Every structure is written in structure tokens, then in C-alpha cells.
mmCIF file of N, CA and C in Angstrom:
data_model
loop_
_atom_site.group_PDB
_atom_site.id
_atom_site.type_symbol
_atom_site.label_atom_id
_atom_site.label_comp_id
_atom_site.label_asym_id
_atom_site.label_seq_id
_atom_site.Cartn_x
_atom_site.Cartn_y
_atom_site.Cartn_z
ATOM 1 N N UNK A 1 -59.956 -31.822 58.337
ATOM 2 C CA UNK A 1 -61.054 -32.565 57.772
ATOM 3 C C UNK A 1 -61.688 -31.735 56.660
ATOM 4 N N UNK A 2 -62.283 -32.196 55.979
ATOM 5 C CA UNK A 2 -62.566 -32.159 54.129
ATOM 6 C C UNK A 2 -63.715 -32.302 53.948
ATOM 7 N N UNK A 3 -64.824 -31.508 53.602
ATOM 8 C CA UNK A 3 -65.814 -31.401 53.199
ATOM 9 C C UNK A 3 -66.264 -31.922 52.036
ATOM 10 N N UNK A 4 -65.046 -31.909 51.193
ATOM 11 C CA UNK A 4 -65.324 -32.289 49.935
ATOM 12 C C UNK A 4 -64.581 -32.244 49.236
ATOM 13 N N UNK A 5 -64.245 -33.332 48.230
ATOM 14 C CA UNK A 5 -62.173 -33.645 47.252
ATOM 15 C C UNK A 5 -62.530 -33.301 46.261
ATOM 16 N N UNK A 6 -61.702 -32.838 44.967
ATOM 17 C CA UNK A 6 -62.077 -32.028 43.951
ATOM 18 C C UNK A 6 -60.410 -33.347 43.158
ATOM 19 N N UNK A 7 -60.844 -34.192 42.202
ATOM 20 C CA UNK A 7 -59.982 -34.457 41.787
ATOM 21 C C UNK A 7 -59.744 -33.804 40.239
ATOM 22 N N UNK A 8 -58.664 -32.870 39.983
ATOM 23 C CA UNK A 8 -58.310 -32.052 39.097
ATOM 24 C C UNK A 8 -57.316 -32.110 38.197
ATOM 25 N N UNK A 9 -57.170 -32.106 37.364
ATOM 26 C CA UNK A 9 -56.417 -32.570 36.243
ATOM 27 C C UNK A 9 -55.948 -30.985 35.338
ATOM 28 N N UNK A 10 -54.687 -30.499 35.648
ATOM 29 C CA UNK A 10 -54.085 -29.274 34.984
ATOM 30 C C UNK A 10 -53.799 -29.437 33.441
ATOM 31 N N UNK A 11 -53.635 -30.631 33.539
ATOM 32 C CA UNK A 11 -53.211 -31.035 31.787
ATOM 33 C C UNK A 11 -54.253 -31.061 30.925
ATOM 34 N N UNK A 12 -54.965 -31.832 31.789
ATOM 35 C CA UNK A 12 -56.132 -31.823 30.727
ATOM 36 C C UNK A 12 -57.768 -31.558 30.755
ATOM 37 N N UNK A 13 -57.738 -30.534 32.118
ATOM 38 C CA UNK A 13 -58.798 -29.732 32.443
ATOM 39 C C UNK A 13 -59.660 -30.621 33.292
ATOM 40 N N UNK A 14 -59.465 -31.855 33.528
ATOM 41 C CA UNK A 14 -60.745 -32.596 33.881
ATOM 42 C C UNK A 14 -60.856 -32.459 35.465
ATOM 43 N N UNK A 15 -62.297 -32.086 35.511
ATOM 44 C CA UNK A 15 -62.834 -31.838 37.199
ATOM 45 C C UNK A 15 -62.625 -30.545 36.982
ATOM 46 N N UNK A 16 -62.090 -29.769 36.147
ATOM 47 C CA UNK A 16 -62.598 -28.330 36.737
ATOM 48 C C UNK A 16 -64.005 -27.786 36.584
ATOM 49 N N UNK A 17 -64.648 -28.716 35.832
ATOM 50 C CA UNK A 17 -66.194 -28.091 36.031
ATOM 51 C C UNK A 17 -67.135 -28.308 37.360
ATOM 52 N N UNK A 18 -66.754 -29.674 37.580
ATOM 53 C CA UNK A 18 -67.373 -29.723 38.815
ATOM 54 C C UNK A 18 -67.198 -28.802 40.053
ATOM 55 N N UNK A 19 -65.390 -28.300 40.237
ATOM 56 C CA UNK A 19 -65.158 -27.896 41.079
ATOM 57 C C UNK A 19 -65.718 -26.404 41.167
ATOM 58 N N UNK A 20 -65.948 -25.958 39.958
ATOM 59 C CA UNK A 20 -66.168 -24.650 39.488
ATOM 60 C C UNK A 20 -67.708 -24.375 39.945
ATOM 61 N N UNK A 21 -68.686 -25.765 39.514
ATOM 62 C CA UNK A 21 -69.938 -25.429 40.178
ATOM 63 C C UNK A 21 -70.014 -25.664 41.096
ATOM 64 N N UNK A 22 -69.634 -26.562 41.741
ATOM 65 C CA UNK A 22 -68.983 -25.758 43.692
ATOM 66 C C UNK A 22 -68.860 -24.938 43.980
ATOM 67 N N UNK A 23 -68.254 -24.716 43.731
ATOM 68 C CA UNK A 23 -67.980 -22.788 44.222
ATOM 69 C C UNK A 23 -68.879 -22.059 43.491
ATOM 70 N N UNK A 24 -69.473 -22.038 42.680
ATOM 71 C CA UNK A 24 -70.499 -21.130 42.506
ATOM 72 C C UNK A 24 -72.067 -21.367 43.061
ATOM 73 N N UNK A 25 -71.721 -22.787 43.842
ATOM 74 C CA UNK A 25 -73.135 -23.271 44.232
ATOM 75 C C UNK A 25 -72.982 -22.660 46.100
ATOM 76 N N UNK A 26 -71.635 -22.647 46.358
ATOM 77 C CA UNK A 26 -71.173 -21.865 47.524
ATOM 78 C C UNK A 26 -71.239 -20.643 47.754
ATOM 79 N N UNK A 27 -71.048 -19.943 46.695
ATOM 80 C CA UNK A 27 -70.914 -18.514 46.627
ATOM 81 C C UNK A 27 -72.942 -17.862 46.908
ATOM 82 N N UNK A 28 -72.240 -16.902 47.613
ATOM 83 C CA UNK A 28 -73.129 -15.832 48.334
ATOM 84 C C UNK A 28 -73.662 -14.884 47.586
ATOM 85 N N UNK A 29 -74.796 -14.699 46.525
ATOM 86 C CA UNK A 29 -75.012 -13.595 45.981
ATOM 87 C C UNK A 29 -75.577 -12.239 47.040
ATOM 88 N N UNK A 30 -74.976 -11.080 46.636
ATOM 89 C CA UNK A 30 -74.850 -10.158 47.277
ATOM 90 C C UNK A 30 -74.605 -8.838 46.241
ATOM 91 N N UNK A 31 -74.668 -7.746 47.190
ATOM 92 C CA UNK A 31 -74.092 -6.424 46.184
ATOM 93 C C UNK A 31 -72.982 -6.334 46.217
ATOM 94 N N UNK A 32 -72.440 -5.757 45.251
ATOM 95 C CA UNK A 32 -70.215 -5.823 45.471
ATOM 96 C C UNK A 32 -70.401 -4.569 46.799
ATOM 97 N N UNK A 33 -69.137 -4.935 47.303
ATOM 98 C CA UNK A 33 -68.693 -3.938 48.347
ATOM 99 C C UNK A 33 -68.323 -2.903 47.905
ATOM 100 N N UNK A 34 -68.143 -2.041 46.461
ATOM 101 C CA UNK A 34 -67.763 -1.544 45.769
ATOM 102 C C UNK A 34 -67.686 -1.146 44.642
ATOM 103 N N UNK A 35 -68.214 -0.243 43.780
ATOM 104 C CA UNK A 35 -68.875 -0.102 42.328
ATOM 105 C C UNK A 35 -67.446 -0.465 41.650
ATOM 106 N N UNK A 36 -67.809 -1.757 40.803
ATOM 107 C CA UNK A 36 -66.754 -2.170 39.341
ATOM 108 C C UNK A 36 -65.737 -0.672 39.157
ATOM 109 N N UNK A 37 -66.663 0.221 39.008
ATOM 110 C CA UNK A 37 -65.645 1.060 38.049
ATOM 111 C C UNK A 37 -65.152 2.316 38.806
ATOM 112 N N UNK A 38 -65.272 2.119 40.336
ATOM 113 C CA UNK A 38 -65.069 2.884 40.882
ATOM 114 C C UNK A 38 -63.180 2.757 41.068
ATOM 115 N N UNK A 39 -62.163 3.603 40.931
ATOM 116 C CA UNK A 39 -61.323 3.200 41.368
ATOM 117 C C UNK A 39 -60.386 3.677 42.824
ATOM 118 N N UNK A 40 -60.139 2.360 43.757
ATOM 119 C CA UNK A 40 -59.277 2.840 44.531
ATOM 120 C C UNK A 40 -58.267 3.197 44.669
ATOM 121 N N UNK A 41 -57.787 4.264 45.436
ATOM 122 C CA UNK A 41 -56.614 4.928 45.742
ATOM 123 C C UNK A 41 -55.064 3.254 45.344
ATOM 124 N N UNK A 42 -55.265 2.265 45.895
ATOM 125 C CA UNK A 42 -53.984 1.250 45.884
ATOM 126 C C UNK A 42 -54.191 1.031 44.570
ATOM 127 N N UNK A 43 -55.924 0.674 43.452
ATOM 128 C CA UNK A 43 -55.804 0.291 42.033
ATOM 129 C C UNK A 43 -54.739 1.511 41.189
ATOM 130 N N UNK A 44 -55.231 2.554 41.981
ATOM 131 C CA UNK A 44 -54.464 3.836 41.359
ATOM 132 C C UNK A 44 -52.537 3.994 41.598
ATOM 133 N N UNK A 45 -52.625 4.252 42.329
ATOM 134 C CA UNK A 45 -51.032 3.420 42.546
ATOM 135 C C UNK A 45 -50.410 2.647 41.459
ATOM 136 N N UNK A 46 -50.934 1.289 41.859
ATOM 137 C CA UNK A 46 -50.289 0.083 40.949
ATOM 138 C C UNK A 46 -50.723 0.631 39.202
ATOM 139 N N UNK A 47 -51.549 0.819 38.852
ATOM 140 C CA UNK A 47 -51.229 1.852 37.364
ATOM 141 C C UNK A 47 -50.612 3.104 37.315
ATOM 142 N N UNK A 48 -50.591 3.556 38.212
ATOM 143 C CA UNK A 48 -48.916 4.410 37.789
ATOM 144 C C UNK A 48 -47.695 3.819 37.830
ATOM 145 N N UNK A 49 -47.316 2.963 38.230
ATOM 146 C CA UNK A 49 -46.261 2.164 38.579
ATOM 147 C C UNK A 49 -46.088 1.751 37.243
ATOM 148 N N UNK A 50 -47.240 0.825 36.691
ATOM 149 C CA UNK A 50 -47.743 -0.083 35.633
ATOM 150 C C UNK A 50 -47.401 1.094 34.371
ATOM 151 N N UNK A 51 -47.951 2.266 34.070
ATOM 152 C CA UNK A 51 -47.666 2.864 32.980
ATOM 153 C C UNK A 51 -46.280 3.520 32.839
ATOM 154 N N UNK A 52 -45.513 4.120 34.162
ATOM 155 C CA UNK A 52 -44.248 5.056 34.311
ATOM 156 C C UNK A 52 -43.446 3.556 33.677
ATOM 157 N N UNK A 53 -43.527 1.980 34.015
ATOM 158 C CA UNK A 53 -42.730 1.117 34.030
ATOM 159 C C UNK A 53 -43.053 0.801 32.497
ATOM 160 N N UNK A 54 -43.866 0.777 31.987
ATOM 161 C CA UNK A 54 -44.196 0.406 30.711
ATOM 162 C C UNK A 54 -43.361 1.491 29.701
ATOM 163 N N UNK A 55 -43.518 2.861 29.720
ATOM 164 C CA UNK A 55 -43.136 3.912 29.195
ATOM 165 C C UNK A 55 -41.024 3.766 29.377
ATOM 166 N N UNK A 56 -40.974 3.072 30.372
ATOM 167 C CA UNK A 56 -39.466 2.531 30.617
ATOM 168 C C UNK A 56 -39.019 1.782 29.479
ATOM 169 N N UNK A 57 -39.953 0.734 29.498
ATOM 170 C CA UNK A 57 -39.443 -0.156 28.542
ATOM 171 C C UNK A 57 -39.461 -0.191 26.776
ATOM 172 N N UNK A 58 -40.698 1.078 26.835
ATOM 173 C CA UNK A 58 -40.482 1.273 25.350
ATOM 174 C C UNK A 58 -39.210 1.901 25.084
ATOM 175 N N UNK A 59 -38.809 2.989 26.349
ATOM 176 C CA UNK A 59 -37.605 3.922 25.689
ATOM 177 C C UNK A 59 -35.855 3.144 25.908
ATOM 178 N N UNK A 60 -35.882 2.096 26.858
ATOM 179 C CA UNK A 60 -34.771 1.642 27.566
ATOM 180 C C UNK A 60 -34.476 0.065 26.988
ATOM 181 N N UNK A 61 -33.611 -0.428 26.515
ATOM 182 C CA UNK A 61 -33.476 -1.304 25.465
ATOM 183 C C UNK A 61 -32.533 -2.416 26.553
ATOM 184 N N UNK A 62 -32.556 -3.427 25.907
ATOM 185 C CA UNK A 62 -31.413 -4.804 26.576
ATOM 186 C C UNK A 62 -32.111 -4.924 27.716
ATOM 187 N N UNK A 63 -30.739 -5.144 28.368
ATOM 188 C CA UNK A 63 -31.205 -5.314 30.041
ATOM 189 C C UNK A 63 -31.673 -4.969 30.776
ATOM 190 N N UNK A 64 -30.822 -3.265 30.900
ATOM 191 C CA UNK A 64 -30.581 -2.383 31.748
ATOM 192 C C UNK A 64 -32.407 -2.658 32.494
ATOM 193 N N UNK A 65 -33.658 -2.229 31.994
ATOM 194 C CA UNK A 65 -34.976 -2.465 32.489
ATOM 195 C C UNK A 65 -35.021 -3.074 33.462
ATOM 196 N N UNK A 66 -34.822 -4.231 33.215
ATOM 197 C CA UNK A 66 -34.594 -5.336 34.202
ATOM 198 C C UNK A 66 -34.113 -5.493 35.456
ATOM 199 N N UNK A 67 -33.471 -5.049 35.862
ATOM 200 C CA UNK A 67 -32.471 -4.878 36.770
ATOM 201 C C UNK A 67 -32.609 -3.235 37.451
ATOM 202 N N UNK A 68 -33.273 -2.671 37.097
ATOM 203 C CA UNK A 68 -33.878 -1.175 37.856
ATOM 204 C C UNK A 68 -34.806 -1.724 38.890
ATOM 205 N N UNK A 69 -34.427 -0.843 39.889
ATOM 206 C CA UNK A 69 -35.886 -0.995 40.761
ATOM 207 C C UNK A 69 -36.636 0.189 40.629
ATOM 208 N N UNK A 70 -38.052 0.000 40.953
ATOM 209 C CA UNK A 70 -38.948 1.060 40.578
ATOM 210 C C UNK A 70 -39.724 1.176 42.209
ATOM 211 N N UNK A 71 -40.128 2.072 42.243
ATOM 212 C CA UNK A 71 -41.070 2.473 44.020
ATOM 213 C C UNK A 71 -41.257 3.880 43.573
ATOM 214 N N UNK A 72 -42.797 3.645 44.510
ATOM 215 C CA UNK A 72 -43.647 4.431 44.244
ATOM 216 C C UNK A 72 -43.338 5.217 45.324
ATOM 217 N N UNK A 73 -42.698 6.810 45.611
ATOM 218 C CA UNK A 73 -42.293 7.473 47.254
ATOM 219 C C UNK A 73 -42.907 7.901 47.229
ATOM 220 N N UNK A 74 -43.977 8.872 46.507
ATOM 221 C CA UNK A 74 -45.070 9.740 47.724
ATOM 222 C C UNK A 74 -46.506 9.800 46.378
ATOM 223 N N UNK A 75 -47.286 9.965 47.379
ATOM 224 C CA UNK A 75 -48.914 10.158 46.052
ATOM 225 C C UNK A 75 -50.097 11.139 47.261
ATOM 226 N N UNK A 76 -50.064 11.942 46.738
ATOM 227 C CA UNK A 76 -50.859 12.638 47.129
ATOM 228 C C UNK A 76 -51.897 12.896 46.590
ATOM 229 N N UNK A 77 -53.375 13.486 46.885
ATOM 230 C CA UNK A 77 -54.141 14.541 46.383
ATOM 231 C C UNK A 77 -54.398 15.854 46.489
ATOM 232 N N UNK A 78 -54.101 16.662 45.857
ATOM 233 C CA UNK A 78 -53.552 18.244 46.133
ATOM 234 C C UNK A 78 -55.262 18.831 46.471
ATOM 235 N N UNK A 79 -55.567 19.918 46.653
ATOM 236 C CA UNK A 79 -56.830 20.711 46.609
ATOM 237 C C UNK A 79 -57.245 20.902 45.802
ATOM 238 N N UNK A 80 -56.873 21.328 44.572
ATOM 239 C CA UNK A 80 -57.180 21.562 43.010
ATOM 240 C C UNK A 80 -57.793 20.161 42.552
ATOM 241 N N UNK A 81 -57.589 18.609 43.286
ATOM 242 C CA UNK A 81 -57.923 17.626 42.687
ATOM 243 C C UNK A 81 -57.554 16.988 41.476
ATOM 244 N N UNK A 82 -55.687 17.375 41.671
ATOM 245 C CA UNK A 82 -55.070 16.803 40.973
ATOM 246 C C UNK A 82 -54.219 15.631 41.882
ATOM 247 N N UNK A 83 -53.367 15.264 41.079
ATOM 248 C CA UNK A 83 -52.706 14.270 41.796
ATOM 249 C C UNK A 83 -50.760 14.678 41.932
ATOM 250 N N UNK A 84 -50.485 14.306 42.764
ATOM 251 C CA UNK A 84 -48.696 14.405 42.932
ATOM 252 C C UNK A 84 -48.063 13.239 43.193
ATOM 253 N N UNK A 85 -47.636 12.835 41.791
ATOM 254 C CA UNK A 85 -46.942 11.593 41.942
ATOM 255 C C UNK A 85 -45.227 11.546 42.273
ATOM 256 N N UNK A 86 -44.718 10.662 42.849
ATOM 257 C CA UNK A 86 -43.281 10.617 42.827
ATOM 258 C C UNK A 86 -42.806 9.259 43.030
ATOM 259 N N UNK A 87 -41.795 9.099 41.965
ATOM 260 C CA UNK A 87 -41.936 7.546 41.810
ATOM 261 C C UNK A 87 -39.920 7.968 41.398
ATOM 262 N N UNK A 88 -39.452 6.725 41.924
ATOM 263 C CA UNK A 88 -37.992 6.654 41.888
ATOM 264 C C UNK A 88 -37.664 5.507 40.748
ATOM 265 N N UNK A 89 -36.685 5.375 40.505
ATOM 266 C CA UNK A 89 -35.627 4.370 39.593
ATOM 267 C C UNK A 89 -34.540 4.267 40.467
ATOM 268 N N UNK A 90 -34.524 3.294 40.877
ATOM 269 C CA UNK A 90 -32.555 2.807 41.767
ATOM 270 C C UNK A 90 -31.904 1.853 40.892
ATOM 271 N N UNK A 91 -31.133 2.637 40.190
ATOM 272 C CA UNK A 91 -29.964 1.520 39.304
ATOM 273 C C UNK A 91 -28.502 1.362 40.169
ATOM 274 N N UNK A 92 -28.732 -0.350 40.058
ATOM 275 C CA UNK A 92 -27.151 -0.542 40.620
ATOM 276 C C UNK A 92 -26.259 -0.424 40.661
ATOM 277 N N UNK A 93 -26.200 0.509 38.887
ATOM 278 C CA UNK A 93 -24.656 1.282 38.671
ATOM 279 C C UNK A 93 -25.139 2.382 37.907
ATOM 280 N N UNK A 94 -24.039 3.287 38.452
ATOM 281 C CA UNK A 94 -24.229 4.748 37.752
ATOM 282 C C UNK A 94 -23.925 5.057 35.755
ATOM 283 N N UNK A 95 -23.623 3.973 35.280
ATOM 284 C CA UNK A 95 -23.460 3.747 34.432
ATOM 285 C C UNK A 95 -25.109 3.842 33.767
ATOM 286 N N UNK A 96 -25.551 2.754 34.235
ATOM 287 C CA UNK A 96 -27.223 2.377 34.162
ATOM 288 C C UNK A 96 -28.110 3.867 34.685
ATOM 289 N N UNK A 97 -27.588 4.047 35.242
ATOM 290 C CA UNK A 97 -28.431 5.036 35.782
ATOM 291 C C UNK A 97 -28.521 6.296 34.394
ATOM 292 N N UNK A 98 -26.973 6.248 34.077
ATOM 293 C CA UNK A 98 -26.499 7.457 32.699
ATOM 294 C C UNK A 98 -27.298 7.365 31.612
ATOM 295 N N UNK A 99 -27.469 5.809 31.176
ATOM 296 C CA UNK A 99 -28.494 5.104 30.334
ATOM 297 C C UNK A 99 -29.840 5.520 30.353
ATOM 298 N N UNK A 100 -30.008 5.654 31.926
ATOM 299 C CA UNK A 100 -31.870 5.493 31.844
ATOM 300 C C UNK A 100 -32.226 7.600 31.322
ATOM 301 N N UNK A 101 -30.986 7.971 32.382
ATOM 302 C CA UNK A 101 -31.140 9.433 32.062
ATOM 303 C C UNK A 101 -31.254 9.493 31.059
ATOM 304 N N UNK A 102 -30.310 9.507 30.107
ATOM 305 C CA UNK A 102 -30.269 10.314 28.872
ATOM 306 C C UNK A 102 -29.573 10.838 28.429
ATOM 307 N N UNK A 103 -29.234 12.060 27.475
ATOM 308 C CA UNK A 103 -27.967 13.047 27.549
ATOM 309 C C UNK A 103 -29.223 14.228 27.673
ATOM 310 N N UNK A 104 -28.455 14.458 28.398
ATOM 311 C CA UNK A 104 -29.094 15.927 28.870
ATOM 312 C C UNK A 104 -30.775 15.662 29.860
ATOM 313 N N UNK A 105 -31.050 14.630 30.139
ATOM 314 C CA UNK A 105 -32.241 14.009 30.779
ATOM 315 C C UNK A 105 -33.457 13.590 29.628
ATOM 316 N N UNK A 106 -32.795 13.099 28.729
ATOM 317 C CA UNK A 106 -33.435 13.266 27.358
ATOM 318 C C UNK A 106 -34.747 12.090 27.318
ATOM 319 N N UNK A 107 -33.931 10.795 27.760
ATOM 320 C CA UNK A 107 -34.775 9.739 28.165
ATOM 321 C C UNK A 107 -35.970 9.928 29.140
ATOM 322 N N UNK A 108 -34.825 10.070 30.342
ATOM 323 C CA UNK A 108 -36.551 10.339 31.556
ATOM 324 C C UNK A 108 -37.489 10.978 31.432
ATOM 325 N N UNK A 109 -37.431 12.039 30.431
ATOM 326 C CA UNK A 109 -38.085 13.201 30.047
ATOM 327 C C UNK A 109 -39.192 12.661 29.215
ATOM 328 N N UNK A 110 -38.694 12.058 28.821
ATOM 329 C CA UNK A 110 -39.580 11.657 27.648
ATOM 330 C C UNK A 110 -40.434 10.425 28.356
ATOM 331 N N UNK A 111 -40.022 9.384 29.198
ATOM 332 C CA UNK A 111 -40.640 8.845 29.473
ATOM 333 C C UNK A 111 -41.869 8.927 30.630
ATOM 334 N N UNK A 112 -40.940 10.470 31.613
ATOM 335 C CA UNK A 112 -41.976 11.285 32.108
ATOM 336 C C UNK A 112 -43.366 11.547 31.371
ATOM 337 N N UNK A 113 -43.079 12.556 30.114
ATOM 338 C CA UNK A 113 -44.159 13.106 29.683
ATOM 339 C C UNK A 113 -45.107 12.431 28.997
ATOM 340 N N UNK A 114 -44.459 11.050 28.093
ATOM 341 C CA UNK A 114 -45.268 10.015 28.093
ATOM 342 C C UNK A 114 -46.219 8.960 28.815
ATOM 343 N N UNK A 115 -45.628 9.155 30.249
ATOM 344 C CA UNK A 115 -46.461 8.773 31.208
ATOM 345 C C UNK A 115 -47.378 9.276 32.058
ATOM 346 N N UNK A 116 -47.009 10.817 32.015
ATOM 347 C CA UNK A 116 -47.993 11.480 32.531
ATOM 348 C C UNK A 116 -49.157 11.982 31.613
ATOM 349 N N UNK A 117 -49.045 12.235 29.927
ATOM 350 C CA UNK A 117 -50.278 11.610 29.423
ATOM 351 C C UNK A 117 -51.210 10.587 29.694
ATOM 352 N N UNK A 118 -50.473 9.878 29.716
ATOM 353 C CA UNK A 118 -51.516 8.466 30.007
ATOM 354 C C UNK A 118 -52.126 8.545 30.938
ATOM 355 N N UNK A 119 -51.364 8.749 31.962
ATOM 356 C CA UNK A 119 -52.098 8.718 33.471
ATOM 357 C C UNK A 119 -53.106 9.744 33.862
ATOM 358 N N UNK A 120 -52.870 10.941 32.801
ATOM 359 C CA UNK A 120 -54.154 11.790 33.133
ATOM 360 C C UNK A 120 -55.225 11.472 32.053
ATOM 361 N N UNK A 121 -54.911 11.004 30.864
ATOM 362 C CA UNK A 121 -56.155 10.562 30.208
ATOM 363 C C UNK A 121 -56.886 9.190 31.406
ATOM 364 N N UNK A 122 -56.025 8.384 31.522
ATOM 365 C CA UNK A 122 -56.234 7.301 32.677
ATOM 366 C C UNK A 122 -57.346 8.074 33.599
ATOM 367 N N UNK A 123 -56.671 8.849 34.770
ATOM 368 C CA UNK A 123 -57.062 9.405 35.910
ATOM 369 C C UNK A 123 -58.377 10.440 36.131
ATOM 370 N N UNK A 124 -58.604 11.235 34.950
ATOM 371 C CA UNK A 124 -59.444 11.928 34.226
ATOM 372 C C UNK A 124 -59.352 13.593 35.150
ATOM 373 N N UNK A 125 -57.937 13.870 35.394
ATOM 374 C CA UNK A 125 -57.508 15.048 35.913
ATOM 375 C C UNK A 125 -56.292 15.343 35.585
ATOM 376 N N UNK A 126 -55.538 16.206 36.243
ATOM 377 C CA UNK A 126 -54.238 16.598 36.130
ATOM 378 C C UNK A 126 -53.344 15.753 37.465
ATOM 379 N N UNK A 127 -52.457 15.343 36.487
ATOM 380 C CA UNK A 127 -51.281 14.515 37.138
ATOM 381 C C UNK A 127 -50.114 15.453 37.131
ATOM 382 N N UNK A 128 -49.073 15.331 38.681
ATOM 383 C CA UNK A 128 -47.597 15.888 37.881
ATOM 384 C C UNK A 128 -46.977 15.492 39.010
ATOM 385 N N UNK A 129 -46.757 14.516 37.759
ATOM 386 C CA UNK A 129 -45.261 13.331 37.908
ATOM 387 C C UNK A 129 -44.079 13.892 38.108
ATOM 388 N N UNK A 130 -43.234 13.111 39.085
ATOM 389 C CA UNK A 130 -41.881 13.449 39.148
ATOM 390 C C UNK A 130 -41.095 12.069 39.301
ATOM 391 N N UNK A 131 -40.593 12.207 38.115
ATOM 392 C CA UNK A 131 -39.535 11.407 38.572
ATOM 393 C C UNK A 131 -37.981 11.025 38.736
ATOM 394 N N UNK A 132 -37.070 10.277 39.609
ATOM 395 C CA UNK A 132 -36.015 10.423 39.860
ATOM 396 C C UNK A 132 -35.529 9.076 39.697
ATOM 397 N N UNK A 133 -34.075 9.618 39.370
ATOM 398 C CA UNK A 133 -33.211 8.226 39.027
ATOM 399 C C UNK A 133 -31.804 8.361 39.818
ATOM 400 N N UNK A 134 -32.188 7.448 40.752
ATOM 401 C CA UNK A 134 -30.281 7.649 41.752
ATOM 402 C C UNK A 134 -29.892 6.582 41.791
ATOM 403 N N UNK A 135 -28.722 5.939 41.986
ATOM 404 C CA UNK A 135 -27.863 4.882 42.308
ATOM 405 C C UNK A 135 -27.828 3.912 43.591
ATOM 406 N N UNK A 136 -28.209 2.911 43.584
ATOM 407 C CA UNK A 136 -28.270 2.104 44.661
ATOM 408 C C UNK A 136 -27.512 2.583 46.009
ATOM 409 N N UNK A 137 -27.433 2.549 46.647
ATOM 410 C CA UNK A 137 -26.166 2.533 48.092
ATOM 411 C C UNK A 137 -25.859 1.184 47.436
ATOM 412 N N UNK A 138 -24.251 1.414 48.156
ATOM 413 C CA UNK A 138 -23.590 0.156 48.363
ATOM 414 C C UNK A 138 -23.916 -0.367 49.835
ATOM 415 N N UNK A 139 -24.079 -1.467 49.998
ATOM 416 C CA UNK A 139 -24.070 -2.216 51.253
ATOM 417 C C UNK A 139 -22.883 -2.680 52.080
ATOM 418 N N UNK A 140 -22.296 -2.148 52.949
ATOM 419 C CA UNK A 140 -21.135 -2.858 53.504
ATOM 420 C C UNK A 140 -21.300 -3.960 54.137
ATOM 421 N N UNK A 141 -19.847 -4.889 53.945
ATOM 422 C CA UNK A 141 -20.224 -5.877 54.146
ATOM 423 C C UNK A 141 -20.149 -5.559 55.407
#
């Protein structure tokens, strides 16, 4: 049972005002649970992910991007009040994987140190990133 029907129109916007002052005529003013600009440990995460993956795609061309998986394996906070990131690349073929490296680790390197700028101008400390690039397992059937 339905308190109340909201008929809404995606095409051409109609009823979203009403529905909109609904919900704001519903909504609870209160203090946030949490200062705006404070950031949490998971916001922090997902922008390292967000910049190491971005810094991918400027240096890594075509496909290959696409088709990498990216995970975040360990994040710590050290004593010094820096951070220890470690974040993987699993390419499905070692071919791809040769690609993302580099010659001589020329790529990751670069997309390392480009990302760990950011993330410490970002973070407003010392970051040190590691990151690794290995080859999927095969799955038996």
C-alpha cells in the first residue's frame, strides 16, 4: 500500500517537481553525520583506484584498458601517517600484461609515479604506492 503516486515522465521531465517537493517536504533537517569534507577511509580507497585507473588510461591505448582488472590488495596507515597502498592489474594474457609493463617497466612506472603524485597532493601526506601486474590464472574446466 501507497501513500502517495508520483506520475513521472523521463522524456519530458513532467512530475518531477512535485515529486521532488515531496521529498524535500519529507526530509528531516538535521546535522550531517559527518563533516562534507571530511574524508573516509572507503572515499579514500575508491580515489586511489579512480586516479592509479585514470593514469592507466592516459598511458595504455586501444583495448588492452578495458579488459584489465584492477583491485585494491592492501591500504594501510603506517605511524609516520603516511599511507601504503597496493593495488594489482590481472591481465588475461601475458601478452597484455607485456603491454601494460613496458620495456623495462617503463609504463607502470610511469603510471605509478604519476599516480602517486596525485594521490599525495589528493591525500595531503606521503603515499607509497605499489603496484603489480600478473596474469590471470587459468580456470580449469
Amino acid at each position: 500500500m501507497f501513500l502517495r503516486y508520483f506520475m513521472v515522465s523521463g522524456l519530458k521531465g513532467k512530475g518531477v517537481k512535485d515529486l521532488v517537493q515531496y521529498l524535500m517536504d519529507q526530509a528531516v533537517r538535521r546535522p550531517w553525520d559527518e563533516e562534507p569534507a571530511t574524508m573516509t577511509e572507503e572515499v579514500m580507497k575508491t580515489i586511489s583506484l579512480e586516479v592509479v585507473r585514470e593514469k592507466m588510461l592516459d598511458h595504455i591505448h586501444q583495448e588492452i584498458p578495458y579488459v584489465i582488472e584492477h583491485r585494491l590488495m592492501d591500504w594501510k596507515e603506517l605511524k609516520d601517517g603516511s599511507l601504503r597502498v597496493e593495488q594489482h592489474f590481472i591481465a588475461p594474457k601475458q601478452s597484455q600484461r607485456q603491454i601494460l609493463v613496458g620495456k623495462n617497466g617503463s609504463k607502470i612506472g610511469r603510471i605509478g609515479i604519476e599516480a602517486n603524485e596525485e594521490l599525495r597532493s589528493i591525500f595531503k601526506r606521503d603515499v607509497h604506492l605499489m603496484l603489480q601486474v600478473r596474469v590471470a590464472k587459468k580456470r580449469s574446466s
